[in-house]
Steps between C-alpha positions, in 0.01 A plus 500: 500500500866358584682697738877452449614534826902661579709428826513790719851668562663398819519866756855323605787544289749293511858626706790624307765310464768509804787744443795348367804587686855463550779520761782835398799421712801722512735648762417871691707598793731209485220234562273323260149618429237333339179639421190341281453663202096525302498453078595620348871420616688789439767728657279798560217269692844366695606825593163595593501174755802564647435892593198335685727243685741672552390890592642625185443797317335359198657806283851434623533082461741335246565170477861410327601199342820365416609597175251689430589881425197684600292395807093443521258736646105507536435606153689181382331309271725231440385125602721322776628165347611356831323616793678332762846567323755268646334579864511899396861523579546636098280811559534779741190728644589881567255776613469770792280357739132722596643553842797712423316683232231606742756605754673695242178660410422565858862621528442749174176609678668644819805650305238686305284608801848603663613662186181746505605595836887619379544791283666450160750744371191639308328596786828638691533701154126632568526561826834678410329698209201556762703632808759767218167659363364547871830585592565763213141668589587551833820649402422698247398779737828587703833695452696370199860599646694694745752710554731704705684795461844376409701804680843452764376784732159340476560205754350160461382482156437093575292613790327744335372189218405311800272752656317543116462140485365497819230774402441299161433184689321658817182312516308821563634650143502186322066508618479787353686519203268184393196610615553787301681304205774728490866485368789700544799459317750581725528619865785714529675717794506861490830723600347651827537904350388763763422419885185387605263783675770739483582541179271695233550215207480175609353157343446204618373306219415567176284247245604499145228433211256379685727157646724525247799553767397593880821707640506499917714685756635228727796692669487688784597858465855461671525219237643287759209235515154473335149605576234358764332205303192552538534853426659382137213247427250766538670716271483182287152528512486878457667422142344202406156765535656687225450202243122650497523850651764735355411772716454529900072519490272404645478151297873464590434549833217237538713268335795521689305465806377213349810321426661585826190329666533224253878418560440458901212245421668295254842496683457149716808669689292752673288222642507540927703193524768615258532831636524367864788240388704778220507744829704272765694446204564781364557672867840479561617503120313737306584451086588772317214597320340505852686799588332812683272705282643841411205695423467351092170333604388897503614599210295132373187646634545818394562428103167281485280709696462379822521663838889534660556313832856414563581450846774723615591195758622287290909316589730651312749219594508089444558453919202735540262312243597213705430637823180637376426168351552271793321700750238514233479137434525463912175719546316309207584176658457568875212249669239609732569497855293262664241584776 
């Protein structure tokens, strides 16, 4: 038997052949750069070597030469015939450099953080759109206009206005009316017909349809000034109990009761504070509507059911409610001797 015998494959290959390369010369930034360039020697593998020397955006490098129309970029494919070129000075390198691109980046970053943080016009037209619905809710439960009666021998029909628009925005009333969800359409005044307490037919308020109008007396019998406030804002109340109740029951009655008690807890002007800083003000120059009760607050009581107590002491003159105010407001003032 012959054995034929075969030389065993060397493990160790033999190395590739070294790289052929080239020096790309051309001019960036006013000086001369030259870079080495692999095979094959193209434009696109010179672009690609000059981003890395340089810091270039690979993306954003050209490189122009003279009389040529149309520069080279990465994705040339076109072979470089002179790679040194005349020491480079006939081709010109552009491109954004990786530095300012990041800080612009970095720059875009922060406007957008800071941008979230600002509101658009969108979101000033949503928060606009937001704020007229909330708004229009908590409107839609008040008086929808005013008026006066518009008569010479009447007096001050713009003072008259002022004292319903003081009722319609009295933070008691307003409570109430949108607790209750109601709306009237118009708060009117009332010709004061017949004297108060003394006279067999006398109104002092009347409530048409259930808040379609709400008619109230605010002149005082002489016609000469208007009604105690307070005594007019309960008579508010008393009417406003008629958008439920037509009659004076007992279901009226609760309710009135109710909204009287009601009004004083949602008016933030009844608070101890208020009332203590409204009386030194109000001591030497009582408004009008502050004037001395003449007994309507009676006739009030009377019409929804509820016991009569007028005080027969009350001023019947504006230097006597300020008398009786400041010696009032003296007494509730007054400090403690001390021992």
């Amino acid at each position: 038997l012959t054995h034929q015998l075969h030389p065993m494959p060397s493990s160790s290959s033999p190395p590739p052949p070294p790289r052929e390369t080239s020096v790309f010369a051309a001019k960036y930034a006013g000086a001369i750069v030259r870079v080495r360039v692999d095979a094959p020697h193209t434009y696109g593998a010179a672009c690609e070597a000059l981003a890395r020397e340089l810091g270039l955006v690979l993306g954003t490098v050209r490189v122009h030469e003279r009389g040529r129309a149309q520069p080279h970029d990465y994705a040339s494919n076109v072979a470089i015939a002179d790679q040194d070129d005349d020491g480079g000075r006939r081709r010109m390198v552009t491109g954004a450099r990786c530095a300012v691109r990041d800080a612009a980046e970095a720059h875009a970053e922060a406007g957008a953080r800071v941008e979230r943080t600002i509101r658009g016009f969108d979101d000033d037209a949503r928060r606009a759109r937001m704020m007229a619905s909330t708004s229009s809710a908590m409107c839609a439960f008040t008086f929808e206009h005013f008026g006066a009666i518009e008569a010479l021998d009447m007096g001050d029909k713009f003072a008259a206005e002022a004292l319903l628009r003081r009722l319609g925005s009295d933070p008691g009333v307003v409570g109430v009316m949108r607790k209750h969800k109601w709306r009237v359409g118009k708060l009117c005044e009332m010709p004061p017909e017949g004297k108060v307490g003394v006279s067999e037919f006398c109104v002092l308020g009347y409530n048409t349809n259930k808040g379609q109008s709400i008619h109230l007396r605010l002149r005082t019998d002489d016609m000469r000034g208007f009604r105690d406030y307070t005594t007019i804002r309960k008579t508010l109340l008393h009417e406003l109990a008629h958008n439920v109740f037509s009659d004076h029951g007992e279901g009226f009655k609760a309710l009135n009761s109710q909204l009287n008690a009601e009004c004083n807890a949602l008016d933030w002007k009844r608070s101890k504070d208020s009332q203590t800083m409204r009386r030194a003000m109000e001591v030497y120059e009582p408004k009008f509507e502050d004037e001395p009760s003449n007994g309507a607050m009676a006739a009030t009581k009377k019409s929804s059911g509820s016991r009569v107590g007028a005080s027969s002491s009350a001023a019947s003159t504006a230097e006597e409610v300020r008398a009786k105010r400041l010696a009032l407001f003296e007494h509730k003032n007054e400090t403690t001797p001390q021992e």
